[in-house]
Coordinates of C-alpha atoms in Angstrom, one line a residue:
M1 CA -13.0 -23.0 -38.9
E2 CA -11.8 -20.1 -41.1
A3 CA -12.1 -17.6 -38.3
L4 CA -10.1 -19.8 -36.0
Q5 CA -7.3 -20.2 -38.6
K6 CA -7.2 -16.5 -39.1
A7 CA -7.0 -15.8 -35.4
Y8 CA -4.2 -18.4 -35.0
D9 CA -2.2 -17.0 -37.9
A10 CA -2.4 -13.5 -36.4
R11 CA -0.7 -14.8 -33.3
A12 CA 1.6 -17.3 -34.9
K13 CA 4.5 -15.0 -35.6
K14 CA 6.6 -16.1 -32.6
L15 CA 6.7 -19.1 -30.3
N16 CA 7.2 -18.7 -26.5
K17 CA 10.2 -20.2 -24.7
V18 CA 8.2 -23.2 -23.4
E19 CA 7.2 -24.1 -27.0
E20 CA 10.9 -23.9 -27.9
T21 CA 11.7 -26.2 -25.0
K22 CA 9.0 -28.7 -26.1
A23 CA 10.8 -29.0 -29.5
L24 CA 13.9 -30.3 -27.8
K25 CA 12.5 -33.8 -27.2
T26 CA 9.4 -35.8 -26.5
P27 CA 7.9 -36.3 -23.1
Q28 CA 8.5 -40.0 -23.7
E29 CA 12.2 -39.4 -24.0
A30 CA 12.3 -37.5 -20.7
F31 CA 10.2 -40.2 -18.8
A32 CA 12.5 -42.9 -20.2
M33 CA 15.4 -41.2 -18.3
L34 CA 13.6 -41.4 -14.9
E35 CA 15.3 -44.7 -13.9
S36 CA 18.7 -43.3 -14.8
Y37 CA 18.0 -40.1 -12.9
A38 CA 17.0 -42.1 -9.9
K39 CA 20.2 -44.1 -10.0
N40 CA 22.6 -41.2 -10.7
G41 CA 21.1 -38.5 -8.6
Y42 CA 19.7 -35.0 -8.8
E43 CA 22.7 -33.5 -10.6
S44 CA 22.3 -35.9 -13.5
I45 CA 18.9 -34.5 -14.4
S46 CA 18.9 -32.2 -17.5
G47 CA 17.8 -28.6 -17.2
E48 CA 14.8 -29.0 -19.6
D49 CA 13.6 -32.0 -17.7
K50 CA 13.7 -30.2 -14.4
S51 CA 12.0 -27.1 -15.7
Y52 CA 9.4 -28.7 -18.0
F53 CA 9.3 -32.3 -19.1
L54 CA 9.1 -34.1 -15.8
K55 CA 6.2 -31.8 -14.8
C56 CA 4.2 -33.5 -17.6
F57 CA 4.3 -36.5 -15.2
G58 CA 3.5 -34.5 -12.1
I59 CA 7.2 -34.3 -10.9
Y60 CA 8.1 -30.8 -9.8
D61 CA 11.6 -29.7 -9.0
K62 CA 11.4 -27.8 -5.7
D63 CA 15.1 -27.2 -5.3
A64 CA 14.5 -23.5 -4.5
Q65 CA 12.3 -24.3 -1.6
T66 CA 13.6 -27.7 -0.5
P67 CA 17.1 -28.4 -1.9
Q68 CA 17.2 -31.3 -4.4
K69 CA 13.7 -32.4 -3.4
F70 CA 10.6 -32.8 -5.6
M71 CA 6.8 -32.4 -5.3
I72 CA 4.6 -35.1 -6.9
R73 CA 1.1 -34.0 -7.8
V74 CA -1.1 -37.1 -7.7
R75 CA -4.2 -37.4 -10.0
I76 CA -7.2 -38.4 -7.9
S77 CA -9.9 -38.6 -10.6
G78 CA -12.9 -36.6 -9.5
G79 CA -11.4 -36.7 -5.9
Y80 CA -12.5 -40.4 -5.7
L81 CA -10.4 -42.7 -3.6
N82 CA -10.9 -46.0 -1.9
A83 CA -9.4 -47.3 1.3
E84 CA -6.8 -49.4 -0.4
Q85 CA -5.6 -46.5 -2.5
A86 CA -5.6 -44.2 0.5
R87 CA -3.4 -46.6 2.5
V88 CA -0.9 -46.8 -0.4
L89 CA -0.7 -43.0 -0.6
G90 CA -0.5 -42.6 3.1
L91 CA 2.4 -45.0 3.4
I92 CA 4.2 -43.3 0.5
A93 CA 4.0 -40.0 2.3
Q94 CA 5.2 -41.6 5.5
E95 CA 8.1 -43.4 3.9
F96 CA 9.3 -41.0 1.3
G97 CA 7.7 -37.5 1.9
E98 CA 8.2 -36.6 5.6
D99 CA 4.6 -37.7 6.2
Y100 CA 3.3 -34.5 4.5
I101 CA 0.4 -34.2 2.2
D102 CA -1.4 -31.2 0.7
I103 CA -5.0 -31.6 -0.5
T104 CA -5.5 -29.3 -3.5
T105 CA -8.3 -27.3 -5.0
R106 CA -8.6 -29.8 -7.8
S107 CA -9.6 -32.6 -5.3
Q108 CA -6.2 -34.3 -5.5
I109 CA -3.1 -34.5 -3.3
E110 CA 0.6 -33.5 -3.5
F111 CA 3.6 -35.2 -1.9
R112 CA 6.5 -33.1 -0.9
Y113 CA 10.2 -33.6 0.1
I114 CA 10.6 -36.4 -2.4
D115 CA 14.1 -37.7 -3.5
I116 CA 14.6 -38.5 -7.2
K117 CA 15.9 -41.9 -6.2
D118 CA 12.5 -42.9 -4.7
I119 CA 10.3 -41.7 -7.6
P120 CA 10.3 -44.9 -9.7
T121 CA 9.3 -46.9 -6.5
I122 CA 6.5 -44.4 -5.7
F123 CA 5.2 -44.6 -9.3
E124 CA 5.2 -48.4 -9.2
R125 CA 3.3 -48.5 -5.9
M126 CA 0.7 -46.0 -7.1
S127 CA 0.3 -47.8 -10.4
A128 CA -0.5 -51.1 -8.6
V129 CA -3.6 -49.5 -7.2
G130 CA -4.7 -47.6 -10.3
I131 CA -3.3 -44.2 -9.4
S132 CA -1.1 -42.0 -11.6
S133 CA 0.5 -38.5 -11.5
Y134 CA 0.6 -38.3 -15.3
Q135 CA -0.3 -34.9 -17.0
T136 CA -0.9 -33.1 -13.7
G137 CA 1.4 -30.2 -14.7
V138 CA 2.3 -27.7 -17.4
D139 CA 0.5 -27.9 -20.8
N140 CA -1.7 -30.9 -20.1
F141 CA -5.2 -31.9 -19.0
R142 CA -5.4 -31.4 -15.3
N143 CA -7.5 -33.5 -12.8
I144 CA -11.1 -33.4 -13.9
V145 CA -13.4 -32.5 -11.0
T146 CA -17.0 -33.5 -10.2
D147 CA -19.4 -33.6 -7.3
P148 CA -17.9 -35.7 -4.5
L149 CA -21.5 -37.0 -3.8
D150 CA -22.1 -38.0 -7.5
A151 CA -24.7 -40.8 -7.7
K152 CA -25.0 -40.7 -3.9
G153 CA -26.6 -37.4 -3.0
F154 CA -30.3 -36.5 -3.2
D155 CA -29.4 -33.4 -5.2
N156 CA -27.6 -35.5 -7.9
V157 CA -29.7 -36.0 -11.0
L158 CA -27.2 -37.4 -13.5
P159 CA -24.4 -39.5 -12.2
S160 CA -21.3 -38.2 -14.0
Y161 CA -18.2 -40.0 -12.6
E162 CA -18.3 -42.7 -15.3
L163 CA -18.6 -40.0 -17.9
L164 CA -15.6 -38.3 -16.3
K165 CA -13.6 -41.5 -16.6
T166 CA -14.6 -41.7 -20.3
L167 CA -13.3 -38.2 -20.9
E168 CA -10.1 -39.0 -19.0
R169 CA -9.4 -42.1 -21.1
S170 CA -9.3 -39.9 -24.2
F171 CA -6.0 -38.3 -23.1
L172 CA -4.6 -39.9 -19.9
H173 CA -1.3 -41.9 -20.6
N174 CA -1.8 -41.1 -24.2
Y175 CA 1.4 -39.7 -25.6
E176 CA -0.5 -38.1 -28.5
W177 CA -1.8 -35.7 -25.9
I178 CA 1.0 -35.4 -23.3
S179 CA 2.3 -31.8 -23.6
A180 CA 0.3 -31.3 -26.8
L181 CA -1.7 -28.3 -25.7
P182 CA -0.8 -24.6 -25.8
R183 CA -1.5 -24.3 -22.1
K184 CA -3.1 -26.2 -19.2
F185 CA -6.7 -27.3 -19.6
N186 CA -9.1 -27.6 -16.7
T187 CA -12.4 -29.6 -16.9
A188 CA -15.4 -30.0 -14.6
I189 CA -18.5 -32.1 -15.0
T190 CA -21.4 -32.3 -12.6
G191 CA -24.9 -33.7 -12.8
S192 CA -26.0 -32.1 -9.5
I193 CA -28.2 -29.2 -8.6
S194 CA -25.7 -28.1 -5.9
N195 CA -22.3 -26.8 -7.1
R196 CA -19.8 -28.8 -5.0
C197 CA -17.0 -28.7 -7.5
N198 CA -16.8 -25.0 -8.5
A199 CA -18.0 -26.0 -11.9
F200 CA -18.0 -22.7 -13.7
S201 CA -14.3 -21.7 -13.3
H202 CA -12.8 -24.2 -15.8
D203 CA -11.7 -24.0 -19.4
C204 CA -14.4 -26.5 -20.2
C205 CA -17.5 -27.2 -18.0
F206 CA -20.4 -29.6 -18.3
V207 CA -23.2 -28.7 -15.9
L208 CA -26.6 -30.2 -15.3
A209 CA -29.3 -28.8 -17.6
Q210 CA -32.8 -29.6 -18.8
K211 CA -34.2 -29.1 -22.3
D212 CA -37.5 -30.3 -23.8
G213 CA -38.1 -32.5 -20.8
L214 CA -34.7 -34.2 -21.1
Y215 CA -31.8 -34.0 -18.6
G216 CA -28.3 -33.5 -19.9
Y217 CA -25.5 -31.0 -19.7
N218 CA -25.0 -27.4 -20.8
M219 CA -21.4 -26.7 -22.0
Y220 CA -19.5 -23.7 -20.7
L221 CA -16.1 -22.5 -21.9
G222 CA -13.3 -20.2 -21.1
G223 CA -13.0 -20.1 -17.3
K224 CA -9.7 -19.2 -15.7
V225 CA -8.4 -17.1 -12.9
G226 CA -10.3 -13.9 -13.0
K227 CA -12.9 -15.1 -15.5
V228 CA -15.9 -17.3 -15.1
A229 CA -16.8 -19.6 -18.0
K230 CA -19.5 -18.5 -20.4
S231 CA -22.2 -20.6 -22.0
A232 CA -21.3 -22.1 -25.3
D233 CA -25.1 -22.4 -26.0
I234 CA -24.7 -26.2 -26.4
F235 CA -27.0 -28.8 -24.7
L236 CA -25.7 -32.3 -24.6
L237 CA -27.3 -35.6 -23.8
P238 CA -24.9 -37.8 -21.7
H239 CA -23.8 -39.9 -24.7
E240 CA -22.9 -36.7 -26.7
V241 CA -20.5 -35.3 -24.1
P242 CA -17.4 -37.2 -25.2
S243 CA -17.9 -36.0 -28.8
A244 CA -18.2 -32.4 -27.8
Y245 CA -15.2 -32.7 -25.5
G246 CA -13.1 -34.4 -28.1
S247 CA -14.0 -31.6 -30.5
I248 CA -13.1 -28.7 -28.2
I249 CA -9.8 -30.1 -27.1
D250 CA -8.8 -30.8 -30.7
I251 CA -9.7 -27.2 -31.6
F252 CA -7.6 -25.9 -28.7
R253 CA -4.7 -28.1 -29.7
R254 CA -4.8 -27.0 -33.3
F255 CA -5.8 -23.3 -32.9
G256 CA -4.8 -22.3 -29.4
F257 CA -2.2 -19.6 -29.3
R258 CA 1.4 -20.4 -28.6
D259 CA 3.1 -17.1 -28.3
N260 CA 2.4 -15.1 -25.1
R261 CA 1.8 -17.7 -22.3
N262 CA -0.1 -15.1 -20.3
K263 CA -2.7 -15.0 -23.1
N264 CA -2.8 -18.7 -24.3
R265 CA -5.6 -20.2 -22.3
L266 CA -8.8 -21.2 -24.1
F267 CA -10.4 -18.0 -22.9
F268 CA -8.3 -16.0 -25.3
L269 CA -9.2 -18.1 -28.3
V270 CA -12.9 -17.7 -27.4
E271 CA -12.3 -13.9 -27.0
A272 CA -10.6 -13.7 -30.3
V273 CA -13.3 -15.2 -32.5
G274 CA -16.4 -15.1 -30.3
M275 CA -18.4 -17.9 -28.6
E276 CA -20.8 -18.3 -31.6
E277 CA -17.8 -19.1 -33.8
I278 CA -16.5 -21.6 -31.3
R279 CA -19.9 -23.2 -31.0
S280 CA -20.1 -23.6 -34.8
A281 CA -16.5 -25.0 -34.9
I282 CA -17.3 -27.6 -32.2
C283 CA -20.3 -28.8 -34.1
Q284 CA -18.4 -28.9 -37.4
N285 CA -15.4 -30.6 -36.0
A286 CA -17.5 -33.2 -34.2
G287 CA -19.8 -33.7 -37.3
I288 CA -22.8 -33.3 -35.0
D289 CA -25.3 -30.4 -34.9
F290 CA -25.6 -30.2 -31.2
A291 CA -28.7 -28.7 -29.7
R292 CA -28.8 -25.1 -28.4
G293 CA -28.4 -24.7 -24.7
G294 CA -31.0 -25.7 -22.2
E295 CA -31.8 -24.4 -18.8
T296 CA -28.8 -24.7 -16.4
M297 CA -29.9 -26.5 -13.2
T298 CA -26.6 -26.4 -11.3
K299 CA -27.4 -23.3 -9.3
L300 CA -27.3 -24.0 -5.6
D301 CA -24.6 -23.6 -3.0
F302 CA -23.7 -26.6 -0.9
N303 CA -23.8 -26.4 2.9
D304 CA -22.6 -29.9 3.9
P305 CA -19.5 -28.5 5.8
D306 CA -21.8 -26.3 7.9
H307 CA -23.7 -29.4 9.2
G308 CA -20.8 -31.9 9.0
K309 CA -23.0 -34.5 7.4
V310 CA -25.4 -35.0 4.5
Q311 CA -27.9 -37.7 4.0
L312 CA -27.4 -40.0 1.0
R313 CA -29.9 -41.8 -1.1
D314 CA -29.5 -45.1 0.6
G315 CA -30.2 -43.6 4.0
S316 CA -26.6 -43.5 5.1
F317 CA -24.6 -40.3 5.5
G318 CA -21.6 -38.6 4.0
I319 CA -19.6 -37.3 6.9
H320 CA -17.5 -34.2 6.2
M321 CA -14.0 -33.6 7.6
V322 CA -12.7 -30.1 7.7
V323 CA -9.0 -29.9 6.8
P324 CA -8.0 -26.2 7.2
A325 CA -5.9 -25.0 4.2
G326 CA -5.6 -28.6 3.1
I327 CA -2.6 -29.3 5.4
F328 CA -2.7 -33.1 5.9
S329 CA -0.4 -36.1 6.4
G330 CA 0.2 -39.7 5.4
S331 CA -0.6 -40.8 8.9
D332 CA -3.9 -39.0 8.8
L333 CA -4.8 -40.5 5.5
L334 CA -4.1 -44.0 6.9
S335 CA -6.5 -43.2 9.8
V336 CA -9.1 -42.0 7.3
A337 CA -8.7 -45.3 5.3
D338 CA -9.3 -47.3 8.5
I339 CA -12.4 -45.4 9.6
S340 CA -13.8 -45.4 6.1
E341 CA -13.9 -49.2 6.2
K342 CA -14.9 -49.5 9.8
F343 CA -17.8 -47.1 9.6
G344 CA -18.6 -46.9 5.9
N345 CA -17.9 -48.8 2.7
G346 CA -14.3 -47.7 2.2
E347 CA -15.2 -44.8 -0.1
I348 CA -13.3 -41.4 0.4
R349 CA -13.9 -38.2 -1.4
F350 CA -11.7 -35.1 -1.6
D351 CA -13.5 -31.8 -2.4
I352 CA -12.4 -28.5 -4.0
E353 CA -12.3 -26.8 -0.6
Q354 CA -9.4 -29.1 0.4
S355 CA -11.5 -31.3 2.7
I356 CA -12.8 -34.8 2.9
Y357 CA -16.0 -36.8 2.8
I358 CA -16.3 -40.3 4.2
L359 CA -19.3 -42.1 2.6
S360 CA -22.0 -44.6 3.6
V361 CA -21.7 -43.9 7.3
K362 CA -24.5 -45.1 9.6
E363 CA -23.0 -44.8 13.1
I364 CA -22.4 -41.1 13.0
D365 CA -21.8 -40.3 16.7
T366 CA -19.5 -43.3 17.1
L367 CA -17.5 -42.2 14.1
K368 CA -17.1 -38.7 15.4
N369 CA -15.6 -40.1 18.6
E370 CA -12.6 -41.4 16.6
A371 CA -9.3 -39.6 17.3
I372 CA -9.0 -38.2 13.8
F373 CA -12.2 -36.1 14.4
Q374 CA -10.6 -34.5 17.4
K375 CA -7.9 -33.2 15.0
Y376 CA -10.1 -32.5 12.0
K377 CA -13.6 -31.5 13.0
S378 CA -16.7 -32.5 11.2
V379 CA -18.0 -29.0 11.9
D380 CA -15.5 -26.4 12.6
S381 CA -16.0 -22.6 12.9
P382 CA -17.7 -20.7 10.1
Y383 CA -14.2 -19.3 9.3
K384 CA -12.7 -22.7 8.7
N385 CA -15.6 -24.8 7.3
H386 CA -15.0 -23.3 3.8
L387 CA -11.3 -22.1 4.1
I388 CA -9.1 -22.6 1.1
A389 CA -5.4 -21.8 0.8
C390 CA -2.9 -22.8 -1.9
A391 CA 0.7 -23.8 -1.3
G392 CA 2.2 -20.3 -0.9
S393 CA 5.9 -19.4 -0.7
Q394 CA 6.9 -22.3 1.5
H395 CA 6.3 -24.7 -1.3
C396 CA 5.7 -22.7 -4.5
A397 CA 8.2 -20.6 -6.4
F398 CA 5.4 -18.2 -7.4
G399 CA 4.1 -17.6 -3.9
V400 CA 4.8 -14.2 -2.4
I401 CA 3.3 -14.9 1.0
E402 CA 3.4 -18.1 3.2
N403 CA -0.4 -18.2 2.7
K404 CA -1.6 -21.4 4.4
N405 CA -0.6 -20.4 7.9
D406 CA -1.7 -16.8 7.1
A407 CA -5.1 -18.1 6.3
I408 CA -5.3 -20.3 9.4
K409 CA -4.1 -17.4 11.6
M410 CA -6.7 -15.1 10.3
A411 CA -9.5 -17.7 10.8
E412 CA -8.3 -18.3 14.4
Y413 CA -8.1 -14.6 15.1
L414 CA -11.7 -14.1 13.9
E415 CA -12.9 -17.1 15.9
Q416 CA -11.6 -15.3 19.0
K417 CA -12.7 -11.8 18.2
V418 CA -15.9 -12.3 16.3
P419 CA -17.3 -15.7 17.2
L420 CA -20.3 -16.8 15.1
H421 CA -22.8 -19.3 16.4
E422 CA -24.2 -19.8 12.9
G423 CA -23.3 -18.4 9.5
R424 CA -21.1 -19.2 6.5
V425 CA -18.2 -17.3 5.0
R426 CA -15.9 -18.7 2.3
M427 CA -12.4 -17.2 2.7
Y428 CA -10.2 -18.3 -0.2
W429 CA -6.5 -17.5 -0.2
S430 CA -4.1 -17.5 -3.2
G431 CA -0.4 -16.9 -2.5
C432 CA 0.0 -14.9 -5.8
V433 CA -1.8 -13.6 -8.8
K434 CA -2.0 -17.1 -10.4
G435 CA -5.0 -17.8 -8.2
C436 CA -4.6 -21.5 -7.3
G437 CA -6.5 -20.7 -4.1
L438 CA -9.5 -19.6 -6.1
H439 CA -9.5 -16.2 -4.3
G440 CA -11.6 -14.6 -7.0
L441 CA -14.5 -16.9 -6.1
G442 CA -14.5 -16.5 -2.4
D443 CA -16.9 -14.5 -0.3
I444 CA -13.7 -12.8 0.9
G445 CA -10.7 -13.4 -1.4
F446 CA -7.1 -12.9 -0.5
E447 CA -4.4 -12.5 -3.2
G448 CA -0.8 -12.5 -2.0
C449 CA 1.4 -9.5 -2.8
K450 CA 4.3 -7.5 -1.4
V451 CA 3.8 -4.1 0.3
K452 CA 6.1 -1.5 1.6
V453 CA 5.8 -0.6 5.3
N454 CA 8.1 1.9 6.9
G455 CA 10.4 1.6 3.9
E456 CA 10.6 -2.2 4.1
M457 CA 8.9 -4.8 1.9
E458 CA 6.8 -7.4 3.6
G459 CA 3.9 -9.7 2.9
G460 CA 0.5 -8.4 2.1
V461 CA -2.8 -9.2 0.4
N462 CA -5.3 -7.7 -2.0
I463 CA -8.7 -8.3 -0.5
S464 CA -11.8 -8.9 -2.7
L465 CA -15.5 -9.5 -2.0
G466 CA -18.4 -10.9 -3.9
G467 CA -17.1 -14.0 -5.5
K468 CA -19.8 -16.6 -6.1
I469 CA -20.0 -20.3 -7.0
T470 CA -23.8 -20.2 -7.1
S471 CA -25.9 -19.7 -10.3
E472 CA -23.3 -19.4 -13.1
G473 CA -20.6 -18.1 -10.7
L474 CA -19.1 -14.6 -10.4
E475 CA -15.6 -13.2 -9.8
G476 CA -15.2 -10.9 -6.9
Y477 CA -14.0 -7.3 -6.9
A478 CA -11.2 -5.6 -5.0
V479 CA -12.0 -3.5 -1.9
V480 CA -8.6 -3.2 -0.3
K481 CA -5.3 -3.3 -2.2
S482 CA -1.9 -4.0 -0.8
A483 CA -2.9 -4.5 2.8
S484 CA 0.0 -5.6 5.0
L485 CA -0.6 -8.9 6.7
R486 CA 0.0 -7.3 10.0
Y487 CA -3.2 -5.3 9.5
A488 CA -5.3 -7.4 7.1
H489 CA -7.0 -9.4 9.9
L490 CA -8.1 -6.1 11.5
Y491 CA -9.8 -4.9 8.3
V492 CA -11.6 -8.2 7.9
E493 CA -12.6 -8.1 11.5
T494 CA -14.6 -4.9 10.6
L495 CA -16.5 -6.9 8.0
M496 CA -17.3 -9.8 10.3
L497 CA -18.5 -7.5 13.1
E498 CA -20.9 -5.9 10.6
Y499 CA -21.9 -9.3 9.3
R500 CA -22.7 -10.4 12.8
R501 CA -24.5 -7.2 13.6
L502 CA -26.7 -7.0 10.5
K503 CA -27.2 -10.5 9.2
N504 CA -30.5 -12.3 9.3
H505 CA -31.0 -15.6 11.0
F506 CA -29.0 -18.3 9.1
E507 CA -27.9 -15.8 6.5
N508 CA -24.6 -16.6 4.8
F509 CA -22.1 -14.0 3.9
E510 CA -22.9 -14.3 0.2
R511 CA -26.5 -13.3 0.8
F512 CA -25.4 -10.6 3.3
H513 CA -23.2 -9.2 0.6
E514 CA -26.1 -9.1 -1.9
R515 CA -28.4 -7.5 0.6
I516 CA -26.1 -4.9 2.3
L517 CA -22.6 -4.6 0.9
K518 CA -23.7 -4.3 -2.7
L519 CA -25.4 -1.0 -1.8
Y520 CA -21.9 0.5 -1.5
S521 CA -19.1 1.2 -3.8
P522 CA -16.0 -1.0 -3.4
Q523 CA -14.1 2.2 -2.3
A524 CA -16.6 2.8 0.4
I525 CA -16.4 -0.7 1.7
G526 CA -12.6 -0.7 1.8
F527 CA -12.6 2.6 3.6
M528 CA -15.1 1.4 6.2
M529 CA -13.0 -1.8 6.8
K530 CA -10.0 0.4 7.5
L531 CA -11.9 2.9 9.6
G532 CA -13.3 0.2 11.8
A533 CA -9.8 -1.1 12.4
Y534 CA -8.6 2.4 13.2
L535 CA -11.4 3.0 15.7
R536 CA -10.8 -0.2 17.6
E537 CA -7.0 0.3 17.6
K538 CA -7.5 3.8 19.1
N539 CA -10.2 2.5 21.5
I540 CA -12.6 5.1 20.2
D541 CA -16.2 4.1 21.0
V542 CA -17.9 5.3 17.9
E543 CA -20.3 3.0 16.0
I544 CA -20.4 3.9 12.3
G545 CA -20.9 0.9 10.1
F546 CA -23.0 -0.2 7.1
S547 CA -26.7 0.4 6.9
E548 CA -29.6 -1.5 5.4
K549 CA -31.0 1.6 3.8
V550 CA -28.6 3.6 1.5
N551 CA -29.6 6.4 -0.9
T552 CA -26.2 7.4 -2.3
G553 CA -26.6 5.1 -5.4
K554 CA -22.9 3.9 -5.1
N555 CA -21.8 7.4 -6.1
E556 CA -18.5 7.8 -4.3
E557 CA -18.7 11.6 -3.9
F558 CA -22.2 11.2 -2.3
E559 CA -20.9 8.4 -0.1
V560 CA -18.0 10.5 1.1
F561 CA -20.2 13.4 2.1
E562 CA -22.8 11.2 3.7
F563 CA -20.1 9.4 5.7
G564 CA -18.7 12.7 6.9
R565 CA -22.1 13.9 8.0
R566 CA -22.7 10.7 9.9
L567 CA -19.3 10.7 11.6
Y568 CA -19.7 14.4 12.7
Y569 CA -23.1 13.6 14.2
K570 CA -21.8 10.4 16.0
L571 CA -18.9 12.4 17.5
T572 CA -20.8 15.5 18.5
G573 CA -24.4 14.6 18.8
K574 CA -25.4 17.4 16.4
E575 CA -25.6 17.9 12.6
A576 CA -22.7 19.6 10.8
Y577 CA -25.1 21.9 8.9
S578 CA -28.7 22.9 9.5
S579 CA -30.1 21.5 6.2
Y580 CA -29.0 19.4 3.2
E581 CA -30.0 18.8 -0.4
R582 CA -28.5 16.2 -2.7
F583 CA -25.6 15.4 -0.5
T584 CA -24.4 18.9 0.3
N585 CA -25.4 21.7 2.6
T586 CA -28.3 23.9 1.5
L587 CA -27.1 27.2 3.0
K588 CA -23.8 28.1 1.3
N589 CA -22.9 30.8 3.8
E590 CA -23.3 28.5 6.8
K591 CA -19.9 27.8 8.5
L592 CA -18.8 24.4 9.8
Q593 CA -18.3 24.6 13.6
N594 CA -14.8 23.5 14.7
I595 CA -15.4 20.0 16.1
R596 CA -12.6 20.6 18.7
E597 CA -14.8 23.2 20.3
L598 CA -17.6 20.7 20.8
I599 CA -15.3 17.8 21.9
P600 CA -12.0 19.1 23.2
C601 CA -10.5 15.6 23.5
V602 CA -11.6 14.5 20.0
D603 CA -9.1 12.3 18.1
E604 CA -7.2 14.7 15.8
N605 CA -7.3 12.5 12.8
L606 CA -11.0 12.2 13.0
A607 CA -11.3 15.9 13.4
L608 CA -9.2 16.4 10.3
L609 CA -11.3 13.8 8.5
C610 CA -14.5 15.7 9.2
E611 CA -13.0 19.0 8.1
K612 CA -11.7 17.4 4.8
I613 CA -15.2 16.0 4.0
L614 CA -17.4 18.9 5.3
D615 CA -15.3 22.0 4.6
T616 CA -17.3 25.1 4.5
K617 CA -15.9 25.8 1.0
E618 CA -17.4 23.0 -1.1
Q619 CA -14.6 23.1 -3.7
K620 CA -12.1 22.1 -1.0
R621 CA -14.0 19.0 0.1
A622 CA -12.8 15.4 -0.5
V623 CA -14.9 13.6 -3.2
V624 CA -13.2 10.2 -3.1
F625 CA -12.2 7.9 -0.2
S626 CA -8.6 7.7 -1.3
E627 CA -8.2 11.4 -0.2
L628 CA -9.0 10.3 3.3
A629 CA -6.9 7.2 3.7
S630 CA -3.9 8.9 5.4
Y631 CA -6.1 10.0 8.3
I632 CA -7.0 6.4 9.4
K633 CA -3.6 4.8 8.7
L634 CA -2.6 2.2 11.4

């Protein structure tokens, strides 16, 4: 513990403004005012309660987006809901929230357009069916996620939902823990081989593992936006998980940093002292010498949305319902409640991709004829089956683009321009750098930003590739930065055309990326995305895409020259130079023939592009793709 104390002391010189706000009162005092606020109206609510304390109970002031209205984030433990609870939530949305519901990436829901006067009634109705919005905001334990098919799926080894509820009882509704943490704390637990709950991106993760012939959980720590959790080298039998969890959350409460909120997540404490020190502290604090880590078994992707159904252990099926970008309604939830009882056992599950499972279904075809499945398909296009989009600027003060409709528009554009009969691509959208849409883990990730076009600021995205939820997860890398939304869909179209052209039968985009795109530098990929858009926009019939055989070793200078050589040949039908060695021409006195003499009507930008790359004087040649961007600007 000495190293933890030392690290804490080094950062304890100053408290951030949120910590100063916490000192003004207790969350209990703020919650006690709720009835008074409901009676006396929006203007009676104190500033600190609007900005912080009410968020401890899932009540978010959305005055900037919807004047004097609130959002309520509802905790759906593990995404598990029964029909009775679903009806209550659906009716609340209908009566008090303009019939609007967002399904979130933590397998829970959010009500919007809520008046302060109605919140006590809403809380009372939710409480009657065992649902709460406590501790779903600010410096609290967020909704714990797990496999939506826990104890039901063939790929589930250790049922974990009851263990999740045990962990939850340690802090939920417990004023000792409400607002006690330095920052939010995300938790995942799964006993499944398939990773249906994005298990490795949380502050604390328990994932299926095996050691010495025993099944249990490996503990991972420090996940956040931009960082995948790392192994704590701890293997836990199921009965040991609560002790290890109690130990790490106590450590985070005591030693977590409280100065710079941008550097206060558990990740930064782990970074400051090292994982081995954290491991030792967990054991010491719990009074248990936990075993060293075993073999992690949660390694597989899940493909239920691509088939629309998955067989369960009892012979029935879990039926998937695609909800693009999580945009839902109270009326829809009432319909889901009805069909879950009519065709299943009343069990409903939300997943981290903002969609729904209905469990224990036997009459699959009859169920799919229900009206709700005409609106939300069991199997949608590959562009929507795994689509995620967070709230965006319409509902979130941090959002810099609208996001949800941006995501849907792009998916629908790609459906039309590059239809895929089979395949899988996970497009994850975040409206800002905070990453609530998990963009870093998408096959293709979109992070909202602002860009300047013709002197005016407008919505844009940073585009990344290579995020993974398989194995131990992996954050993606940027390929296009600050792309205007008016062009972003054209750049992604290039990728999807290449995916369709080169992919193997039933190959998903993740494997396509590993086999093809990883052969290229990020700069080369981004340039090719833009070039493809330029060629299509100019109606230039030149096919110059990615290749399955690449010998440039991701060296950008080599890639640039090889690309120029290919482009010149595609345009003219002849090589630029008579011979080459190590990505340059062999005969240094050989001159590059003017491409305009060979093709009088050649696009001038492409001619300039070839000259810039293949100039007779080697020292004048472009060596990085950024030197070429202006030639293919839309």
